[in-house]
Short mmCIF file of C-alpha atoms in Angstrom, two decimals:
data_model
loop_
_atom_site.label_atom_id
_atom_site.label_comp_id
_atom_site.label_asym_id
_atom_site.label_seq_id
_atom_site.Cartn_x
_atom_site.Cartn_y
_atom_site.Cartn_z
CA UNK U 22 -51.15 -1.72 -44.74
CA UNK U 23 -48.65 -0.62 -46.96
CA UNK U 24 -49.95 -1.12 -50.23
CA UNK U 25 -52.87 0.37 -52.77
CA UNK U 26 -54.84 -1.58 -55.26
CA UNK U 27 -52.80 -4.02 -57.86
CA UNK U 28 -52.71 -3.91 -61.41
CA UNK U 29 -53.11 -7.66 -62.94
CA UNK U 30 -51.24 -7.44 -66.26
CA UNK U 31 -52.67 -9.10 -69.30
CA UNK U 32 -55.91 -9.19 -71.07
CA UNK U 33 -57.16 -12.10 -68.80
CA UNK U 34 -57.64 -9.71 -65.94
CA UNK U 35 -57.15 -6.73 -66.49
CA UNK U 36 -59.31 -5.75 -62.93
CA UNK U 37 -57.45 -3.91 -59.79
CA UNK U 38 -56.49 -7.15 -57.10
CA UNK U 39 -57.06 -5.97 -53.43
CA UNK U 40 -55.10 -8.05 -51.45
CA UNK U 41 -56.84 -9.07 -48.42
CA UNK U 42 -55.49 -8.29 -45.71
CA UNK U 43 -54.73 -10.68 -42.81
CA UNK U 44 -52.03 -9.58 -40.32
CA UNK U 45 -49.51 -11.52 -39.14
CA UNK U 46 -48.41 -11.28 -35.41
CA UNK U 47 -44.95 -12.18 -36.43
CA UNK U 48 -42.99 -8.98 -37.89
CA UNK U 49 -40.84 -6.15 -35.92
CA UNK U 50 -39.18 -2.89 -37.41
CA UNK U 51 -36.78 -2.48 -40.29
CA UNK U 52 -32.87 -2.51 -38.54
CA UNK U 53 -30.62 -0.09 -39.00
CA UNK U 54 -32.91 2.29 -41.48
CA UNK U 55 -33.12 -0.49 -43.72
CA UNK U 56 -35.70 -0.51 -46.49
CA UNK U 57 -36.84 -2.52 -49.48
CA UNK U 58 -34.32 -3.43 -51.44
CA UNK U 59 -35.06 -6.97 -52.83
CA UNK U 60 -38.70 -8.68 -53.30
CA UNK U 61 -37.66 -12.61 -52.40
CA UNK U 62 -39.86 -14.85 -53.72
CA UNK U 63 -40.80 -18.59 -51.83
CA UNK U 64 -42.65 -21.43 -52.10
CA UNK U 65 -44.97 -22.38 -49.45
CA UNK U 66 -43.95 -26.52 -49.21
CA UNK U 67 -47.39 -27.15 -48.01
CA UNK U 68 -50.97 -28.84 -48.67
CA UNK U 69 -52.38 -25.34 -49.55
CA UNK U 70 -52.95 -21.67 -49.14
CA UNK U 71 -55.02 -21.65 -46.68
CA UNK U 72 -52.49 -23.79 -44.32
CA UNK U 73 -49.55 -21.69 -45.20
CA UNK U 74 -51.68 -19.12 -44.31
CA UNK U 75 -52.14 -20.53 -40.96
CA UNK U 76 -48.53 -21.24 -40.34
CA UNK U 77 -47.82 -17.36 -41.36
CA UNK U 78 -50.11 -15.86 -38.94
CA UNK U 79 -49.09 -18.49 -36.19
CA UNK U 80 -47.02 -17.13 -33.43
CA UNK U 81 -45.61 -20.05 -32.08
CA UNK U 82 -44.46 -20.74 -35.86
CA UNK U 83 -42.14 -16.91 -35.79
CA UNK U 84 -42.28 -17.09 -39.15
CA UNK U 85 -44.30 -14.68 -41.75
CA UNK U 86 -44.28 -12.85 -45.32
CA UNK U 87 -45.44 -9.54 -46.42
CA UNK U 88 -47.83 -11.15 -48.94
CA UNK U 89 -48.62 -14.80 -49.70
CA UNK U 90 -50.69 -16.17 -53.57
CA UNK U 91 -52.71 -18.77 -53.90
CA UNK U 92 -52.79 -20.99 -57.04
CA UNK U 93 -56.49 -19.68 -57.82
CA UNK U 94 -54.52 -15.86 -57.49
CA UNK U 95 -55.94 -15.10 -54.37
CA UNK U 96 -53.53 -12.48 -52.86
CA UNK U 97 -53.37 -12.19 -48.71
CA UNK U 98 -51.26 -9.33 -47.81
CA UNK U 99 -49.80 -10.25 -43.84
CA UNK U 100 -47.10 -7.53 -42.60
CA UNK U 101 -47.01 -3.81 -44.21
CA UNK U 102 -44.40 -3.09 -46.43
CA UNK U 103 -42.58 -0.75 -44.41
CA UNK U 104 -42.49 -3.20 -41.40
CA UNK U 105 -39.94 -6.52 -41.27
CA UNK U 106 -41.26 -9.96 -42.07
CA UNK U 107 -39.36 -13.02 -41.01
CA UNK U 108 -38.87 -14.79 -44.37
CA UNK U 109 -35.61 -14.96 -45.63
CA UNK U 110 -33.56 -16.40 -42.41
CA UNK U 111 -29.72 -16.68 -42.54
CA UNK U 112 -28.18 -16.21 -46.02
CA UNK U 113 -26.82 -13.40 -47.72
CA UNK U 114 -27.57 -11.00 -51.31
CA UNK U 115 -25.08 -8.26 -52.55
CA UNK U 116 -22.97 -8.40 -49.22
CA UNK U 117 -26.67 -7.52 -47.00
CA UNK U 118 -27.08 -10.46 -44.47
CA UNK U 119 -30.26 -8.88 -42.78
CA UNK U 120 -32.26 -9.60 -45.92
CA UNK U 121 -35.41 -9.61 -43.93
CA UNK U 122 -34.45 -5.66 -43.21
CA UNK U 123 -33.82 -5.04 -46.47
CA UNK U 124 -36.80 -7.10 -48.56
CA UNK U 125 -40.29 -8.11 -49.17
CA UNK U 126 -41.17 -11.63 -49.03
CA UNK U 127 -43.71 -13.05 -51.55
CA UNK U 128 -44.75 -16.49 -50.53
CA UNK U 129 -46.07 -18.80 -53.29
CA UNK U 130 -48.78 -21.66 -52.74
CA UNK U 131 -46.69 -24.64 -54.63
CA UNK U 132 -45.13 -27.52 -52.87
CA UNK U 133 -42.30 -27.28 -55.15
CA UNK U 134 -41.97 -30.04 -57.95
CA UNK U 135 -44.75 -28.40 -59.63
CA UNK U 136 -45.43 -25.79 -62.35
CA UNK U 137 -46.75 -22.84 -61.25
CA UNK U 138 -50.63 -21.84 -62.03
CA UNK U 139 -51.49 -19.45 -63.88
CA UNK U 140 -53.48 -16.98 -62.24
CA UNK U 141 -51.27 -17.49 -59.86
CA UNK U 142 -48.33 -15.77 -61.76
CA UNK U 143 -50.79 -13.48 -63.58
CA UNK U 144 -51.43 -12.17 -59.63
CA UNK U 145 -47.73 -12.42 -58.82
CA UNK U 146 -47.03 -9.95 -61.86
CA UNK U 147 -49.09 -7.55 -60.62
CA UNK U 148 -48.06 -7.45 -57.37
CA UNK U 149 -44.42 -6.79 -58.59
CA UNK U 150 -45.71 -4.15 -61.05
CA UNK U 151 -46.26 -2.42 -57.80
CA UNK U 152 -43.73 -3.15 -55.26
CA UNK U 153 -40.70 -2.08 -57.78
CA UNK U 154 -42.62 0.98 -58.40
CA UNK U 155 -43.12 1.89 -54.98
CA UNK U 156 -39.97 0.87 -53.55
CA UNK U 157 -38.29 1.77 -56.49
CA UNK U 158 -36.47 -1.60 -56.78
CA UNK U 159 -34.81 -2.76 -60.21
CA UNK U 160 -35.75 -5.90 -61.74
CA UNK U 161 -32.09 -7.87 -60.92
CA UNK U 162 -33.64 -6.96 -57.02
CA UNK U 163 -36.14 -10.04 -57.38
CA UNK U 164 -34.38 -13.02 -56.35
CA UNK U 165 -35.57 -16.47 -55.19
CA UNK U 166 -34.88 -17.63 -51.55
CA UNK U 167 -32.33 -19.98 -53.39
CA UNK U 168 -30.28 -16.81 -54.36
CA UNK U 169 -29.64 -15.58 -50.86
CA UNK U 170 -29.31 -18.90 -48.79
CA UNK U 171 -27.58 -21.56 -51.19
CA UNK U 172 -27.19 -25.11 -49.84
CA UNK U 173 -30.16 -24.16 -47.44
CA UNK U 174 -33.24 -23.05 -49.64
CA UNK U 175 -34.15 -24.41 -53.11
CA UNK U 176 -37.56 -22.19 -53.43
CA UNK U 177 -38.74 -21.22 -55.91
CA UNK U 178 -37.43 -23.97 -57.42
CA UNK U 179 -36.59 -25.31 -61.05
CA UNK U 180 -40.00 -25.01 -62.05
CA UNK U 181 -40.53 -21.53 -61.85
CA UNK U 182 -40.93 -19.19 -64.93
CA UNK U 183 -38.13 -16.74 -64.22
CA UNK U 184 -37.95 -16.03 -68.08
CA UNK U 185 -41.59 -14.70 -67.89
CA UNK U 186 -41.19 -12.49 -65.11
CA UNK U 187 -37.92 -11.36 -67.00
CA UNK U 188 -39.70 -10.69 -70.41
CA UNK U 189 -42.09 -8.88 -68.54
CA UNK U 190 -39.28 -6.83 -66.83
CA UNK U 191 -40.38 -7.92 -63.48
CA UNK U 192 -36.76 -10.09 -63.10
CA UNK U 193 -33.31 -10.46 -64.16
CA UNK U 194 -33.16 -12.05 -67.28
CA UNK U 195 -30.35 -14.97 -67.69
CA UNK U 196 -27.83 -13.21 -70.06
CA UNK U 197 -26.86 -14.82 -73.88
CA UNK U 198 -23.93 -17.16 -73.19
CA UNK U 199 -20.62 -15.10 -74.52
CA UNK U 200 -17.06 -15.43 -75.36
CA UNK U 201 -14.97 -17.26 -72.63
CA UNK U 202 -13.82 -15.83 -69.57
CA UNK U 203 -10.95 -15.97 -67.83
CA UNK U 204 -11.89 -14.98 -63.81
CA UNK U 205 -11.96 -17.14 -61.14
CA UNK U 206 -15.38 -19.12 -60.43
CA UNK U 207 -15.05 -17.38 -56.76
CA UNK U 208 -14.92 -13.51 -58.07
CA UNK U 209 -17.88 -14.13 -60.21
CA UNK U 210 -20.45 -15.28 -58.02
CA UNK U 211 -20.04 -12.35 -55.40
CA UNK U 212 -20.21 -9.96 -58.72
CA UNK U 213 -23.26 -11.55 -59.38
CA UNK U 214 -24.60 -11.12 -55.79
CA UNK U 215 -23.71 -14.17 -54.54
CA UNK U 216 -21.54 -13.33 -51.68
CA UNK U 217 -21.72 -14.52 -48.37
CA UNK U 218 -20.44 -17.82 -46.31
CA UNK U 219 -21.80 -20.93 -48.13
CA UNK U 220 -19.52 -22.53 -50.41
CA UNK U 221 -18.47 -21.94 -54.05
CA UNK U 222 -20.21 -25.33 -54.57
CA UNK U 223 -23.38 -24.17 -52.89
CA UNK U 224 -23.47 -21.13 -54.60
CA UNK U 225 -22.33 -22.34 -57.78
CA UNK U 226 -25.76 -24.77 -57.21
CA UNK U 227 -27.86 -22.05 -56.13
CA UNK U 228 -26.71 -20.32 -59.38
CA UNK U 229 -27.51 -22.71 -61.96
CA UNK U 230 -30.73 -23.41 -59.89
CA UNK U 231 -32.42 -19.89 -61.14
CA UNK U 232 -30.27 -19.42 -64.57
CA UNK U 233 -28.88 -23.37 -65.40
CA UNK U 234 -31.19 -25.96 -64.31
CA UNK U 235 -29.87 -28.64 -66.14
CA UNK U 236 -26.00 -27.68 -65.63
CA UNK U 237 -24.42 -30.59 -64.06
CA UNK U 238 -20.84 -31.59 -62.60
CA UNK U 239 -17.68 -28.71 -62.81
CA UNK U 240 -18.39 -25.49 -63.62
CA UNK U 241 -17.94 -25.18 -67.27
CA UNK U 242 -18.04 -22.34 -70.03
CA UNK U 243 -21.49 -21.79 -70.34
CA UNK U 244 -21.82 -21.13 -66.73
CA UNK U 245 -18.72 -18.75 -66.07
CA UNK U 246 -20.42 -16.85 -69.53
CA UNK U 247 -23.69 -16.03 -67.65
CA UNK U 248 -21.71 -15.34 -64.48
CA UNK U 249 -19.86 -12.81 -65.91
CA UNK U 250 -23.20 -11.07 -68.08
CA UNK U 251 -24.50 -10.84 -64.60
CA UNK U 252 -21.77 -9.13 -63.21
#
């Protein structure tokens, strides 16, 4: 499959999580000797699990993920690592446009105007623990499928904890705002990985979607001083 046994951090469960595996006829080969680069991170957008779960393994549907979480922290694993999941869809991360080539795609049982539970993220943590070990992958390498495809995807949303995956060094964390800088809006975002067709608006939106929620209207100081501590 891929995958071993996955540490849960924390005290709460501290067991190994075996994913279960259920495999997903929808998945090819890595292009172009691409390998894990990025873990993306979703939201499923539906009733539950076990009907994302459906959708996943549904041929008809072409779409899948390497691993998908319940709320309760059940973990299904559906493609091996080393194989290509179709996830991510058109967008574009660090100047790679066949993200599904170059990722692993963790969908997330939340409909998307919701907090996230917490076994779920408990689960979720562990699961990173091991993918950026085994694919040696740095924490600014998990991104949300807002990063990649702005003014397409908003998942995982404004409600997820990105600050707890960052404290945990399983993320990015959103830099201290700094002095002011004086670079155009444009050159920041692709230093900050968001390259790629969609507008400066879009990706300004996508942005402030995983490191501003609240930032409204014109770009403004506070944003172009994150920008550039991402850079």
């Amino acid at each position: 499959m891929g995958s071993g046994p996955i540490p849960c951090r924390g005290a709460k469960l501290s067991r190994i999580l075996q994913p279960i595996w259920h495999p997903s006829p929808n998945f090819g080969p890595r292009r172009d000797g691409g390998r894990p680069a990025f873990v993306i991170l979703h939201y499923t957008a539906m009733v539950s699990a076990e009907a994302a779960l459906e959708r996943l393994c549904d041929p008809q549907a072409e779409v899948s993920a390497h691993y998908l979480i319940a709320r309760d922290g059940r973990l299904w694993q559906l493609v091996r690592e080393q194989d290509r999941a179709w996830h991510a869809g058109v967008g574009s991360w660090c100047g790679f446009a066949d993200l599904n080539s170059r990722s692993i795609g963790v969908e997330l049982d939340n409909r998307g105007g919701e907090p996230f539970a917490e076994p779920q993220m408990t689960a979720l943590e562990g699961l990173l623990t091991g993918l950026l070990a085994r694919w040696s992958i740095a924490p600014r390498g998990v991104i949300g499928h807002s990063d990649m495809a702005p003014g397409r995807k908003r998942d995982p949303g404004p409600r997820f904890d990105w600050a707890r995956l960052a404290r945990g060094g399983l993320a990015r964390p959103t830099p201290v705002e700094t002095a002011e800088i004086h670079e155009p809006l444009e050159t920041l975002l692709v230093r900050a990985g968001y390259s790629g067709q969609a507008s400066v608006e879009d990706r300004l939106a996508a942005f402030r979607l995983r490191h501003r929620p609240w930032g409204q209207g014109a770009a403004c100081k506070a944003d172009y001083a994150i920008l550039r501590g991402l850079g």
